[in-house]
């Protein structure tokens, strides 16, 4: 995404744990000045698949661009470079594409399409309280937590509102 490589560290052990694993650690500067870092450690075995494919959807990093046109440009660029891309998906509040980076990290390129997309704290608090209350009531009554939360999500799906 045009991020500049701003630093790199090579070491023969992980400083925080002392594990003797040689690695390359690269830092790329993002538009807001923060950095995203990647590691390459050739002696490590490949990651195992998660126990359910949905983890591969839920666990991701989203990178924001300025417009729907920018998302579409990245979609075309990725596909043109042989990357499998999911979407674009119009979530009504954001517009996104999803793909994997060369390390297998799921990435999202997204842009807001509603000014409320990250300014809706009151509704978020209500949803969180409802989610917690339903779980607590199920725990007290012995109802199946998965079933009662599935019912709540059917009632409240943002895709149906
Ligand atoms: Fe996301």
GROMACS .gro file of N, CA and C and ligand atoms in nm:
model
  484
    1UNK      N    1   0.083  -0.120   0.000
    1UNK     CA    2   0.000   0.000   0.000
    1UNK      C    3   0.086   0.125   0.000
    2UNK      N    4   0.207   0.109  -0.048
    2UNK     CA    5   0.297   0.223  -0.054
    2UNK      C    6   0.360   0.259   0.079
    3UNK      N    7   0.350   0.172   0.177
    3UNK     CA    8   0.411   0.201   0.307
    3UNK      C    9   0.563   0.193   0.295
    4UNK      N   10   0.629   0.289   0.361
    4UNK     CA   11   0.776   0.295   0.355
    4UNK      C   12   0.838   0.202   0.458
    5UNK      N   13   0.939   0.126   0.414
    5UNK     CA   14   1.019   0.047   0.508
    5UNK      C   15   1.104   0.145   0.588
    6UNK      N   16   1.080   0.155   0.721
    6UNK     CA   17   1.147   0.257   0.801
    6UNK      C   18   1.247   0.199   0.902
    7UNK      N   19   1.244   0.069   0.923
    7UNK     CA   20   1.344   0.009   1.011
    7UNK      C   21   1.340  -0.143   0.993
    8UNK      N   22   1.449  -0.206   1.032
    8UNK     CA   23   1.455  -0.352   1.028
    8UNK      C   24   1.553  -0.399   1.134
    9UNK      N   25   1.521  -0.510   1.196
    9UNK     CA   26   1.605  -0.567   1.302
    9UNK      C   27   1.628  -0.714   1.269
   10UNK      N   28   1.754  -0.758   1.277
   10UNK     CA   29   1.785  -0.900   1.269
   10UNK      C   30   1.838  -0.942   1.405
   11UNK      N   31   1.795  -1.058   1.452
   11UNK     CA   32   1.843  -1.105   1.582
   11UNK      C   33   1.844  -1.257   1.581
   12UNK      N   34   1.924  -1.314   1.672
   12UNK     CA   35   1.930  -1.459   1.680
   12UNK      C   36   1.851  -1.513   1.798
   13UNK      N   37   1.780  -1.424   1.867
   13UNK     CA   38   1.694  -1.466   1.977
   13UNK      C   39   1.585  -1.361   1.997
   14UNK      N   40   1.471  -1.406   2.051
   14UNK     CA   41   1.360  -1.314   2.076
   14UNK      C   42   1.386  -1.244   2.209
   15UNK      N   43   1.400  -1.109   2.208
   15UNK     CA   44   1.438  -1.038   2.331
   15UNK      C   45   1.341  -1.061   2.448
   16UNK      N   46   1.212  -1.065   2.422
   16UNK     CA   47   1.116  -1.073   2.532
   16UNK      C   48   1.115  -1.210   2.600
   17UNK      N   49   1.146  -1.315   2.526
   17UNK     CA   50   1.138  -1.450   2.584
   17UNK      C   51   1.273  -1.520   2.590
   18UNK      N   52   1.371  -1.470   2.513
   18UNK     CA   53   1.502  -1.535   2.509
   18UNK      C   54   1.509  -1.657   2.420
   19UNK      N   55   1.400  -1.691   2.354
   19UNK     CA   56   1.401  -1.811   2.268
   19UNK      C   57   1.503  -1.791   2.155
   20UNK      N   58   1.589  -1.892   2.131
   20UNK     CA   59   1.694  -1.878   2.029
   20UNK      C   60   1.640  -1.904   1.888
   21UNK      N   61   1.564  -1.808   1.837
   21UNK     CA   62   1.502  -1.822   1.705
   21UNK      C   63   1.549  -1.706   1.617
   22UNK      N   64   1.631  -1.734   1.515
   22UNK     CA   65   1.675  -1.626   1.425
   22UNK      C   66   1.556  -1.570   1.347
   23UNK      N   67   1.555  -1.438   1.335
   23UNK     CA   68   1.442  -1.377   1.265
   23UNK      C   69   1.482  -1.243   1.205
   24UNK      N   70   1.398  -1.201   1.109
   24UNK     CA   71   1.407  -1.069   1.047
   24UNK      C   72   1.278  -0.996   1.081
   25UNK      N   73   1.291  -0.873   1.130
   25UNK     CA   74   1.177  -0.796   1.180
   25UNK      C   75   1.175  -0.664   1.104
   26UNK      N   76   1.071  -0.641   1.026
   26UNK     CA   77   1.065  -0.519   0.944
   26UNK      C   78   0.949  -0.432   0.989
   27UNK      N   79   0.972  -0.300   0.980
   27UNK     CA   80   0.873  -0.201   1.022
   27UNK      C   81   0.836  -0.113   0.902
   28UNK      N   82   0.707  -0.097   0.880
   28UNK     CA   83   0.658  -0.011   0.772
   28UNK      C   84   0.573   0.100   0.832
   29UNK      N   85   0.597   0.223   0.787
   29UNK     CA   86   0.522   0.338   0.839
   29UNK      C   87   0.390   0.351   0.765
   30UNK      N   88   0.282   0.366   0.844
   30UNK     CA   89   0.149   0.385   0.787
   30UNK      C   90   0.121   0.536   0.778
   31UNK      N   91   0.010   0.570   0.713
   31UNK     CA   92  -0.020   0.710   0.683
   31UNK      C   93  -0.032   0.796   0.809
   32UNK      N   94  -0.077   0.737   0.921
   32UNK     CA   95  -0.096   0.816   1.042
   32UNK      C   96   0.031   0.825   1.128
   33UNK      N   97   0.141   0.769   1.078
   33UNK     CA   98   0.267   0.776   1.151
   33UNK      C   99   0.296   0.653   1.235
   34UNK      N  100   0.195   0.572   1.262
   34UNK     CA  101   0.221   0.448   1.334
   34UNK      C  102   0.288   0.348   1.239
   35UNK      N  103   0.335   0.238   1.295
   35UNK     CA  104   0.403   0.139   1.211
   35UNK      C  105   0.335   0.004   1.224
   36UNK      N  106   0.349  -0.074   1.120
   36UNK     CA  107   0.307  -0.213   1.123
   36UNK      C  108   0.433  -0.295   1.099
   37UNK      N  109   0.448  -0.406   1.171
   37UNK     CA  110   0.571  -0.483   1.166
   37UNK      C  111   0.543  -0.627   1.123
   38UNK      N  112   0.641  -0.684   1.057
   38UNK     CA  113   0.632  -0.823   1.011
   38UNK      C  114   0.758  -0.897   1.051
   39UNK      N  115   0.745  -1.026   1.073
   39UNK     CA  116   0.858  -1.111   1.111
   39UNK      C  117   0.872  -1.225   1.010
   40UNK      N  118   0.998  -1.260   0.984
   40UNK     CA  119   1.024  -1.381   0.908
   40UNK      C  120   1.123  -1.464   0.988
   41UNK      N  121   1.082  -1.586   1.023
   41UNK     CA  122   1.165  -1.677   1.103
   41UNK      C  123   1.165  -1.812   1.033
   42UNK      N  124   1.264  -1.835   0.946
   42UNK     CA  125   1.259  -1.952   0.857
   42UNK      C  126   1.256  -2.086   0.928
   43UNK      N  127   1.306  -2.095   1.052
   43UNK     CA  128   1.310  -2.228   1.114
   43UNK      C  129   1.176  -2.269   1.175
   44UNK      N  130   1.082  -2.175   1.184
   44UNK     CA  131   0.953  -2.211   1.242
   44UNK      C  132   0.869  -2.294   1.144
   45UNK      N  133   0.793  -2.391   1.195
   45UNK     CA  134   0.704  -2.467   1.107
   45UNK      C  135   0.588  -2.379   1.062
   46UNK      N  136   0.521  -2.418   0.952
   46UNK     CA  137   0.405  -2.339   0.907
   46UNK      C  138   0.297  -2.336   1.015
   47UNK      N  139   0.222  -2.226   1.017
   47UNK     CA  140   0.110  -2.217   1.110
   47UNK      C  141   0.008  -2.325   1.079
   48UNK      N  142  -0.058  -2.374   1.183
   48UNK     CA  143  -0.166  -2.470   1.165
   48UNK      C  144  -0.294  -2.394   1.130
   49UNK      N  145  -0.381  -2.459   1.056
   49UNK     CA  146  -0.510  -2.399   1.026
   49UNK      C  147  -0.588  -2.384   1.156
   50UNK      N  148  -0.669  -2.276   1.167
   50UNK     CA  149  -0.751  -2.262   1.288
   50UNK      C  150  -0.856  -2.372   1.293
   51UNK      N  151  -0.914  -2.395   1.412
   51UNK     CA  152  -1.010  -2.506   1.426
   51UNK      C  153  -1.142  -2.484   1.353
   52UNK      N  154  -1.166  -2.361   1.306
   52UNK     CA  155  -1.286  -2.332   1.226
   52UNK      C  156  -1.250  -2.224   1.125
   53UNK      N  157  -1.299  -2.236   1.000
   53UNK     CA  158  -1.263  -2.137   0.899
   53UNK      C  159  -1.308  -1.994   0.934
   54UNK      N  160  -1.409  -1.979   1.019
   54UNK     CA  161  -1.456  -1.844   1.055
   54UNK      C  162  -1.349  -1.763   1.126
   55UNK      N  163  -1.256  -1.832   1.195
   55UNK     CA  164  -1.148  -1.756   1.259
   55UNK      C  165  -1.068  -1.678   1.155
   56UNK      N  166  -1.055  -1.737   1.037
   56UNK     CA  167  -0.980  -1.671   0.930
   56UNK      C  168  -1.051  -1.544   0.883
   57UNK      N  169  -1.180  -1.538   0.903
   57UNK     CA  170  -1.257  -1.418   0.869
   57UNK      C  171  -1.249  -1.316   0.982
   58UNK      N  172  -1.270  -1.363   1.105
   58UNK     CA  173  -1.278  -1.271   1.218
   58UNK      C  174  -1.142  -1.209   1.253
   59UNK      N  175  -1.036  -1.286   1.240
   59UNK     CA  176  -0.905  -1.236   1.281
   59UNK      C  177  -0.838  -1.168   1.162
   60UNK      N  178  -0.840  -1.035   1.163
   60UNK     CA  179  -0.781  -0.962   1.051
   60UNK      C  180  -0.743  -0.821   1.094
   61UNK      N  181  -0.666  -0.757   1.010
   61UNK     CA  182  -0.628  -0.618   1.030
   61UNK      C  183  -0.690  -0.538   0.917
   62UNK      N  184  -0.758  -0.429   0.953
   62UNK     CA  185  -0.822  -0.344   0.853
   62UNK      C  186  -0.739  -0.218   0.832
   63UNK      N  187  -0.715  -0.186   0.708
   63UNK     CA  188  -0.641  -0.066   0.670
   63UNK      C  189  -0.735   0.026   0.593
   64UNK      N  190  -0.746   0.150   0.640
   64UNK     CA  191  -0.843   0.242   0.582
   64UNK      C  192  -0.781   0.324   0.469
   65UNK      N  193  -0.857   0.337   0.361
   65UNK     CA  194  -0.820   0.425   0.250
   65UNK      C  195  -0.926   0.533   0.237
   66UNK      N  196  -0.905   0.628   0.144
   66UNK     CA  197  -0.987   0.749   0.143
   66UNK      C  198  -1.123   0.736   0.077
   67UNK      N  199  -1.141   0.638  -0.012
   67UNK     CA  200  -1.264   0.638  -0.089
   67UNK      C  201  -1.298   0.498  -0.141
   68UNK      N  202  -1.423   0.482  -0.183
   68UNK     CA  203  -1.465   0.357  -0.248
   68UNK      C  204  -1.380   0.334  -0.373
   69UNK      N  205  -1.351   0.440  -0.445
   69UNK     CA  206  -1.268   0.425  -0.566
   69UNK      C  207  -1.130   0.371  -0.531
   70UNK      N  208  -1.075   0.414  -0.417
   70UNK     CA  209  -0.944   0.360  -0.374
   70UNK      C  210  -0.954   0.211  -0.342
   71UNK      N  211  -1.062   0.172  -0.274
   71UNK     CA  212  -1.081   0.028  -0.246
   71UNK      C  213  -1.087  -0.048  -0.378
   72UNK      N  214  -1.163   0.005  -0.473
   72UNK     CA  215  -1.177  -0.064  -0.602
   72UNK      C  216  -1.043  -0.069  -0.676
   73UNK      N  217  -0.963   0.037  -0.664
   73UNK     CA  218  -0.830   0.035  -0.728
   73UNK      C  219  -0.742  -0.073  -0.666
   74UNK      N  220  -0.746  -0.085  -0.532
   74UNK     CA  221  -0.668  -0.192  -0.468
   74UNK      C  222  -0.719  -0.329  -0.508
   75UNK      N  223  -0.850  -0.342  -0.520
   75UNK     CA  224  -0.907  -0.469  -0.564
   75UNK      C  225  -0.850  -0.506  -0.701
   76UNK      N  226  -0.852  -0.413  -0.794
   76UNK     CA  227  -0.801  -0.440  -0.929
   76UNK      C  228  -0.651  -0.471  -0.925
   77UNK      N  229  -0.577  -0.397  -0.843
   77UNK     CA  230  -0.432  -0.419  -0.835
   77UNK      C  231  -0.401  -0.557  -0.779
   78UNK      N  232  -0.471  -0.595  -0.672
   78UNK     CA  233  -0.446  -0.726  -0.610
   78UNK      C  234  -0.481  -0.839  -0.706
   79UNK      N  235  -0.598  -0.830  -0.767
   79UNK     CA  236  -0.640  -0.935  -0.861
   79UNK      C  237  -0.541  -0.941  -0.978
   80UNK      N  238  -0.497  -0.824  -1.023
   80UNK     CA  239  -0.401  -0.819  -1.133
   80UNK      C  240  -0.266  -0.880  -1.098
   81UNK      N  241  -0.240  -0.888  -0.969
   81UNK     CA  242  -0.115  -0.949  -0.922
   81UNK      C  243  -0.136  -1.091  -0.868
   82UNK      N  244  -0.250  -1.148  -0.903
   82UNK     CA  245  -0.273  -1.289  -0.871
   82UNK      C  246  -0.317  -1.317  -0.729
   83UNK      N  247  -0.362  -1.214  -0.657
   83UNK     CA  248  -0.406  -1.233  -0.519
   83UNK      C  249  -0.556  -1.263  -0.519
   84UNK      N  250  -0.595  -1.366  -0.443
   84UNK     CA  251  -0.737  -1.398  -0.429
   84UNK      C  252  -0.801  -1.296  -0.336
   85UNK      N  253  -0.906  -1.229  -0.385
   85UNK     CA  254  -0.970  -1.122  -0.307
   85UNK      C  255  -1.118  -1.155  -0.286
   86UNK      N  256  -1.163  -1.137  -0.163
   86UNK     CA  257  -1.305  -1.152  -0.129
   86UNK      C  258  -1.367  -1.012  -0.127
   87UNK      N  259  -1.479  -0.998  -0.195
   87UNK     CA  260  -1.545  -0.868  -0.201
   87UNK      C  261  -1.523  -0.801  -0.335
   88UNK      N  262  -1.558  -0.675  -0.347
   88UNK     CA  263  -1.594  -0.583  -0.238
   88UNK      C  264  -1.727  -0.620  -0.170
   89UNK      N  265  -1.732  -0.588  -0.040
   89UNK     CA  266  -1.851  -0.607   0.040
   89UNK      C  267  -1.897  -0.470   0.088
   90UNK      N  268  -2.025  -0.438   0.059
   90UNK     CA  269  -2.083  -0.313   0.107
   90UNK      C  270  -2.152  -0.341   0.240
   91UNK      N  271  -2.087  -0.303   0.349
   91UNK     CA  272  -2.142  -0.328   0.483
   91UNK      C  273  -2.240  -0.217   0.524
   92UNK      N  274  -2.271  -0.126   0.434
   92UNK     CA  275  -2.361  -0.011   0.456
   92UNK      C  276  -2.294   0.100   0.537
   93UNK      N  277  -2.203   0.069   0.624
   93UNK     CA  278  -2.130   0.172   0.697
   93UNK      C  279  -1.984   0.180   0.651
   94UNK      N  280  -1.934   0.069   0.598
   94UNK     CA  281  -1.800   0.064   0.538
   94UNK      C  282  -1.807  -0.021   0.412
   95UNK      N  283  -1.705  -0.006   0.327
   95UNK     CA  284  -1.696  -0.079   0.200
   95UNK      C  285  -1.558  -0.143   0.198
   96UNK      N  286  -1.553  -0.277   0.181
   96UNK     CA  287  -1.429  -0.348   0.212
   96UNK      C  288  -1.398  -0.459   0.112
   97UNK      N  289  -1.268  -0.488   0.103
   97UNK     CA  290  -1.221  -0.610   0.038
   97UNK      C  291  -1.131  -0.684   0.138
   98UNK      N  292  -1.115  -0.814   0.117
   98UNK     CA  293  -1.039  -0.898   0.209
   98UNK      C  294  -0.946  -0.989   0.130
   99UNK      N  295  -0.827  -1.009   0.183
   99UNK     CA  296  -0.730  -1.096   0.117
   99UNK      C  297  -0.625  -1.137   0.220
  100UNK      N  298  -0.532  -1.223   0.180
  100UNK     CA  299  -0.423  -1.263   0.268
  100UNK      C  300  -0.293  -1.203   0.219
  101UNK      N  301  -0.209  -1.156   0.314
  101UNK     CA  302  -0.076  -1.109   0.277
  101UNK      C  303   0.016  -1.231   0.260
  102UNK      N  304   0.139  -1.212   0.215
  102UNK     CA  305   0.227  -1.328   0.190
  102UNK      C  306   0.254  -1.414   0.314
  103UNK      N  307   0.233  -1.358   0.435
  103UNK     CA  308   0.249  -1.437   0.557
  103UNK      C  309   0.122  -1.510   0.597
  104UNK      N  310   0.016  -1.491   0.519
  104UNK     CA  311  -0.111  -1.555   0.554
  104UNK      C  312  -0.197  -1.472   0.646
  105UNK      N  313  -0.157  -1.348   0.674
  105UNK     CA  314  -0.237  -1.261   0.760
  105UNK      C  315  -0.354  -1.207   0.679
  106UNK      N  316  -0.473  -1.221   0.735
  106UNK     CA  317  -0.592  -1.170   0.668
  106UNK      C  318  -0.594  -1.018   0.679
  107UNK      N  319  -0.604  -0.950   0.566
  107UNK     CA  320  -0.609  -0.805   0.564
  107UNK      C  321  -0.739  -0.758   0.502
  108UNK      N  322  -0.781  -0.641   0.545
  108UNK     CA  323  -0.900  -0.576   0.489
  108UNK      C  324  -0.856  -0.438   0.444
  109UNK      N  325  -0.899  -0.399   0.326
  109UNK     CA  326  -0.885  -0.259   0.283
  109UNK      C  327  -1.026  -0.204   0.281
  110UNK      N  328  -1.046  -0.093   0.352
  110UNK     CA  329  -1.182  -0.046   0.376
  110UNK      C  330  -1.189   0.105   0.369
  111UNK      N  331  -1.311   0.153   0.347
  111UNK     CA  332  -1.336   0.297   0.355
  111UNK      C  333  -1.473   0.319   0.417
  112UNK      N  334  -1.489   0.421   0.500
  112UNK     CA  335  -1.621   0.449   0.557
  112UNK      C  336  -1.717   0.498   0.450
  113UNK      N  337  -1.845   0.455   0.462
  113UNK     CA  338  -1.948   0.507   0.373
  113UNK      C  339  -2.060   0.574   0.453
  114UNK      N  340  -2.043   0.580   0.586
  114UNK     CA  341  -2.137   0.649   0.673
  114UNK      C  342  -2.058   0.724   0.778
  115UNK      N  343  -2.097   0.849   0.810
  115UNK     CA  344  -2.024   0.922   0.914
  115UNK      C  345  -2.041   0.859   1.052
  116UNK      N  346  -2.141   0.771   1.068
  116UNK     CA  347  -2.164   0.707   1.198
  116UNK      C  348  -2.082   0.581   1.218
  117UNK      N  349  -2.004   0.540   1.117
  117UNK     CA  350  -1.943   0.408   1.124
  117UNK      C  351  -1.857   0.393   1.250
  118UNK      N  352  -1.790   0.498   1.294
  118UNK     CA  353  -1.710   0.488   1.417
  118UNK      C  354  -1.748   0.598   1.516
  119UNK      N  355  -1.876   0.638   1.510
  119UNK     CA  356  -1.926   0.742   1.600
  119UNK      C  357  -2.067   0.705   1.643
  120UNK      N  358  -2.081   0.587   1.702
  120UNK     CA  359  -2.212   0.532   1.735
  120UNK      C  360  -2.205   0.464   1.872
  121UNK      N  361  -2.141   0.534   1.967
  121UNK     CA  362  -2.110   0.472   2.095
  121UNK      C  363  -2.234   0.436   2.176
  122UNK      N  364  -2.339   0.518   2.169
  122UNK     CA  365  -2.459   0.487   2.249
  122UNK      C  366  -2.522   0.356   2.203
  123UNK      N  367  -2.536   0.340   2.073
  123UNK     CA  368  -2.593   0.215   2.020
  123UNK      C  369  -2.500   0.098   2.050
  124UNK      N  370  -2.370   0.121   2.043
  124UNK     CA  371  -2.274   0.014   2.074
  124UNK      C  372  -2.289  -0.031   2.218
  125UNK      N  373  -2.308   0.064   2.309
  125UNK     CA  374  -2.324   0.031   2.451
  125UNK      C  375  -2.450  -0.053   2.473
  126UNK      N  376  -2.560  -0.016   2.405
  126UNK     CA  377  -2.685  -0.092   2.416
  126UNK      C  378  -2.662  -0.234   2.366
  127UNK      N  379  -2.596  -0.248   2.252
  127UNK     CA  380  -2.571  -0.382   2.197
  127UNK      C  381  -2.484  -0.466   2.290
  128UNK      N  382  -2.380  -0.404   2.345
  128UNK     CA  383  -2.292  -0.477   2.437
  128UNK      C  384  -2.368  -0.520   2.562
  129UNK      N  385  -2.449  -0.428   2.617
  129UNK     CA  386  -2.527  -0.461   2.735
  129UNK      C  387  -2.624  -0.576   2.706
  130UNK      N  388  -2.692  -0.572   2.590
  130UNK     CA  389  -2.786  -0.678   2.554
  130UNK      C  390  -2.713  -0.811   2.540
  131UNK      N  391  -2.597  -0.808   2.475
  131UNK     CA  392  -2.518  -0.931   2.455
  131UNK      C  393  -2.480  -0.992   2.590
  132UNK      N  394  -2.432  -0.906   2.680
  132UNK     CA  395  -2.391  -0.954   2.813
  132UNK      C  396  -2.511  -1.005   2.893
  133UNK      N  397  -2.622  -0.931   2.886
  133UNK     CA  398  -2.741  -0.970   2.963
  133UNK      C  399  -2.794  -1.105   2.917
  134UNK      N  400  -2.799  -1.126   2.787
  134UNK     CA  401  -2.848  -1.254   2.735
  134UNK      C  402  -2.757  -1.367   2.782
  135UNK      N  403  -2.627  -1.345   2.781
  135UNK     CA  404  -2.534  -1.449   2.828
  135UNK      C  405  -2.553  -1.479   2.977
  136UNK      N  406  -2.568  -1.371   3.056
  136UNK     CA  407  -2.584  -1.390   3.200
  136UNK      C  408  -2.714  -1.463   3.232
  137UNK      N  409  -2.823  -1.426   3.162
  137UNK     CA  410  -2.951  -1.494   3.186
  137UNK      C  411  -2.945  -1.641   3.148
  138UNK      N  412  -2.875  -1.670   3.038
  138UNK     CA  413  -2.862  -1.810   2.996
  138UNK      C  414  -2.781  -1.889   3.098
  139UNK      N  415  -2.677  -1.826   3.151
  139UNK     CA  416  -2.595  -1.895   3.252
  139UNK      C  417  -2.678  -1.925   3.377
  140UNK      N  418  -2.766  -1.830   3.414
  140UNK     CA  419  -2.849  -1.849   3.534
  140UNK      C  420  -2.958  -1.953   3.512
  141UNK      N  421  -3.017  -1.952   3.392
  141UNK     CA  422  -3.132  -2.040   3.366
  141UNK      C  423  -3.091  -2.177   3.316
  142UNK      N  424  -2.967  -2.189   3.271
  142UNK     CA  425  -2.923  -2.316   3.215
  142UNK      C  426  -2.952  -2.330   3.066
  143UNK      N  427  -3.008  -2.223   3.005
  143UNK     CA  428  -3.030  -2.226   2.860
  143UNK      C  429  -2.896  -2.233   2.788
  144UNK      N  430  -2.898  -2.287   2.668
  144UNK     CA  431  -2.775  -2.298   2.588
  144UNK      C  432  -2.733  -2.158   2.541
  145UNK      N  433  -2.616  -2.114   2.583
  145UNK     CA  434  -2.569  -1.979   2.550
  145UNK      C  435  -2.559  -1.960   2.398
  146UNK      N  436  -2.511  -2.062   2.328
  146UNK     CA  437  -2.499  -2.050   2.182
  146UNK      C  438  -2.636  -2.027   2.120
  147UNK      N  439  -2.737  -2.101   2.167
  147UNK     CA  440  -2.872  -2.088   2.110
  147UNK      C  441  -2.931  -1.949   2.138
  148UNK      N  442  -2.918  -1.901   2.261
  148UNK     CA  443  -2.981  -1.772   2.292
  148UNK      C  444  -2.909  -1.657   2.222
  149UNK      N  445  -2.778  -1.669   2.206
  149UNK     CA  446  -2.706  -1.564   2.133
  149UNK      C  447  -2.738  -1.571   1.984
  150UNK      N  448  -2.758  -1.691   1.932
  150UNK     CA  449  -2.799  -1.703   1.791
  150UNK      C  450  -2.933  -1.635   1.770
  151UNK      N  451  -3.026  -1.653   1.865
  151UNK     CA  452  -3.156  -1.588   1.854
  151UNK      C  453  -3.142  -1.436   1.859
  152UNK      N  454  -3.061  -1.387   1.951
  152UNK     CA  455  -3.038  -1.242   1.961
  152UNK      C  456  -2.982  -1.187   1.829
  153UNK      N  457  -2.885  -1.256   1.772
  153UNK     CA  458  -2.824  -1.206   1.648
  153UNK      C  459  -2.922  -1.210   1.531
  154UNK      N  460  -3.013  -1.308   1.532
  154UNK     CA  461  -3.116  -1.310   1.426
  154UNK      C  462  -3.208  -1.189   1.440
  155UNK      N  463  -3.246  -1.158   1.564
  155UNK     CA  464  -3.335  -1.044   1.588
  155UNK      C  465  -3.269  -0.912   1.554
  156UNK      N  466  -3.137  -0.904   1.575
  156UNK     CA  467  -3.070  -0.773   1.570
  156UNK      C  468  -2.976  -0.756   1.452
  157UNK      N  469  -2.976  -0.852   1.360
  157UNK     CA  470  -2.880  -0.845   1.249
  157UNK      C  471  -2.885  -0.708   1.180
  158UNK      N  472  -2.769  -0.644   1.174
  158UNK     CA  473  -2.766  -0.512   1.109
  158UNK      C  474  -2.794  -0.523   0.960
  159UNK      N  475  -2.777  -0.643   0.903
  159UNK     CA  476  -2.804  -0.659   0.760
  159UNK      C  477  -2.953  -0.657   0.730
  160UNK      N  478  -3.037  -0.683   0.832
  160UNK     CA  479  -3.182  -0.687   0.809
  160UNK      C  480  -3.249  -0.559   0.855
  161UNK      N  481  -3.175  -0.469   0.914
  161UNK     CA  482  -3.240  -0.346   0.964
  161UNK      C  483  -3.239  -0.237   0.859
  162LIG    FE1  484  -1.292  -0.559   0.965
   0.00000   0.00000   0.00000
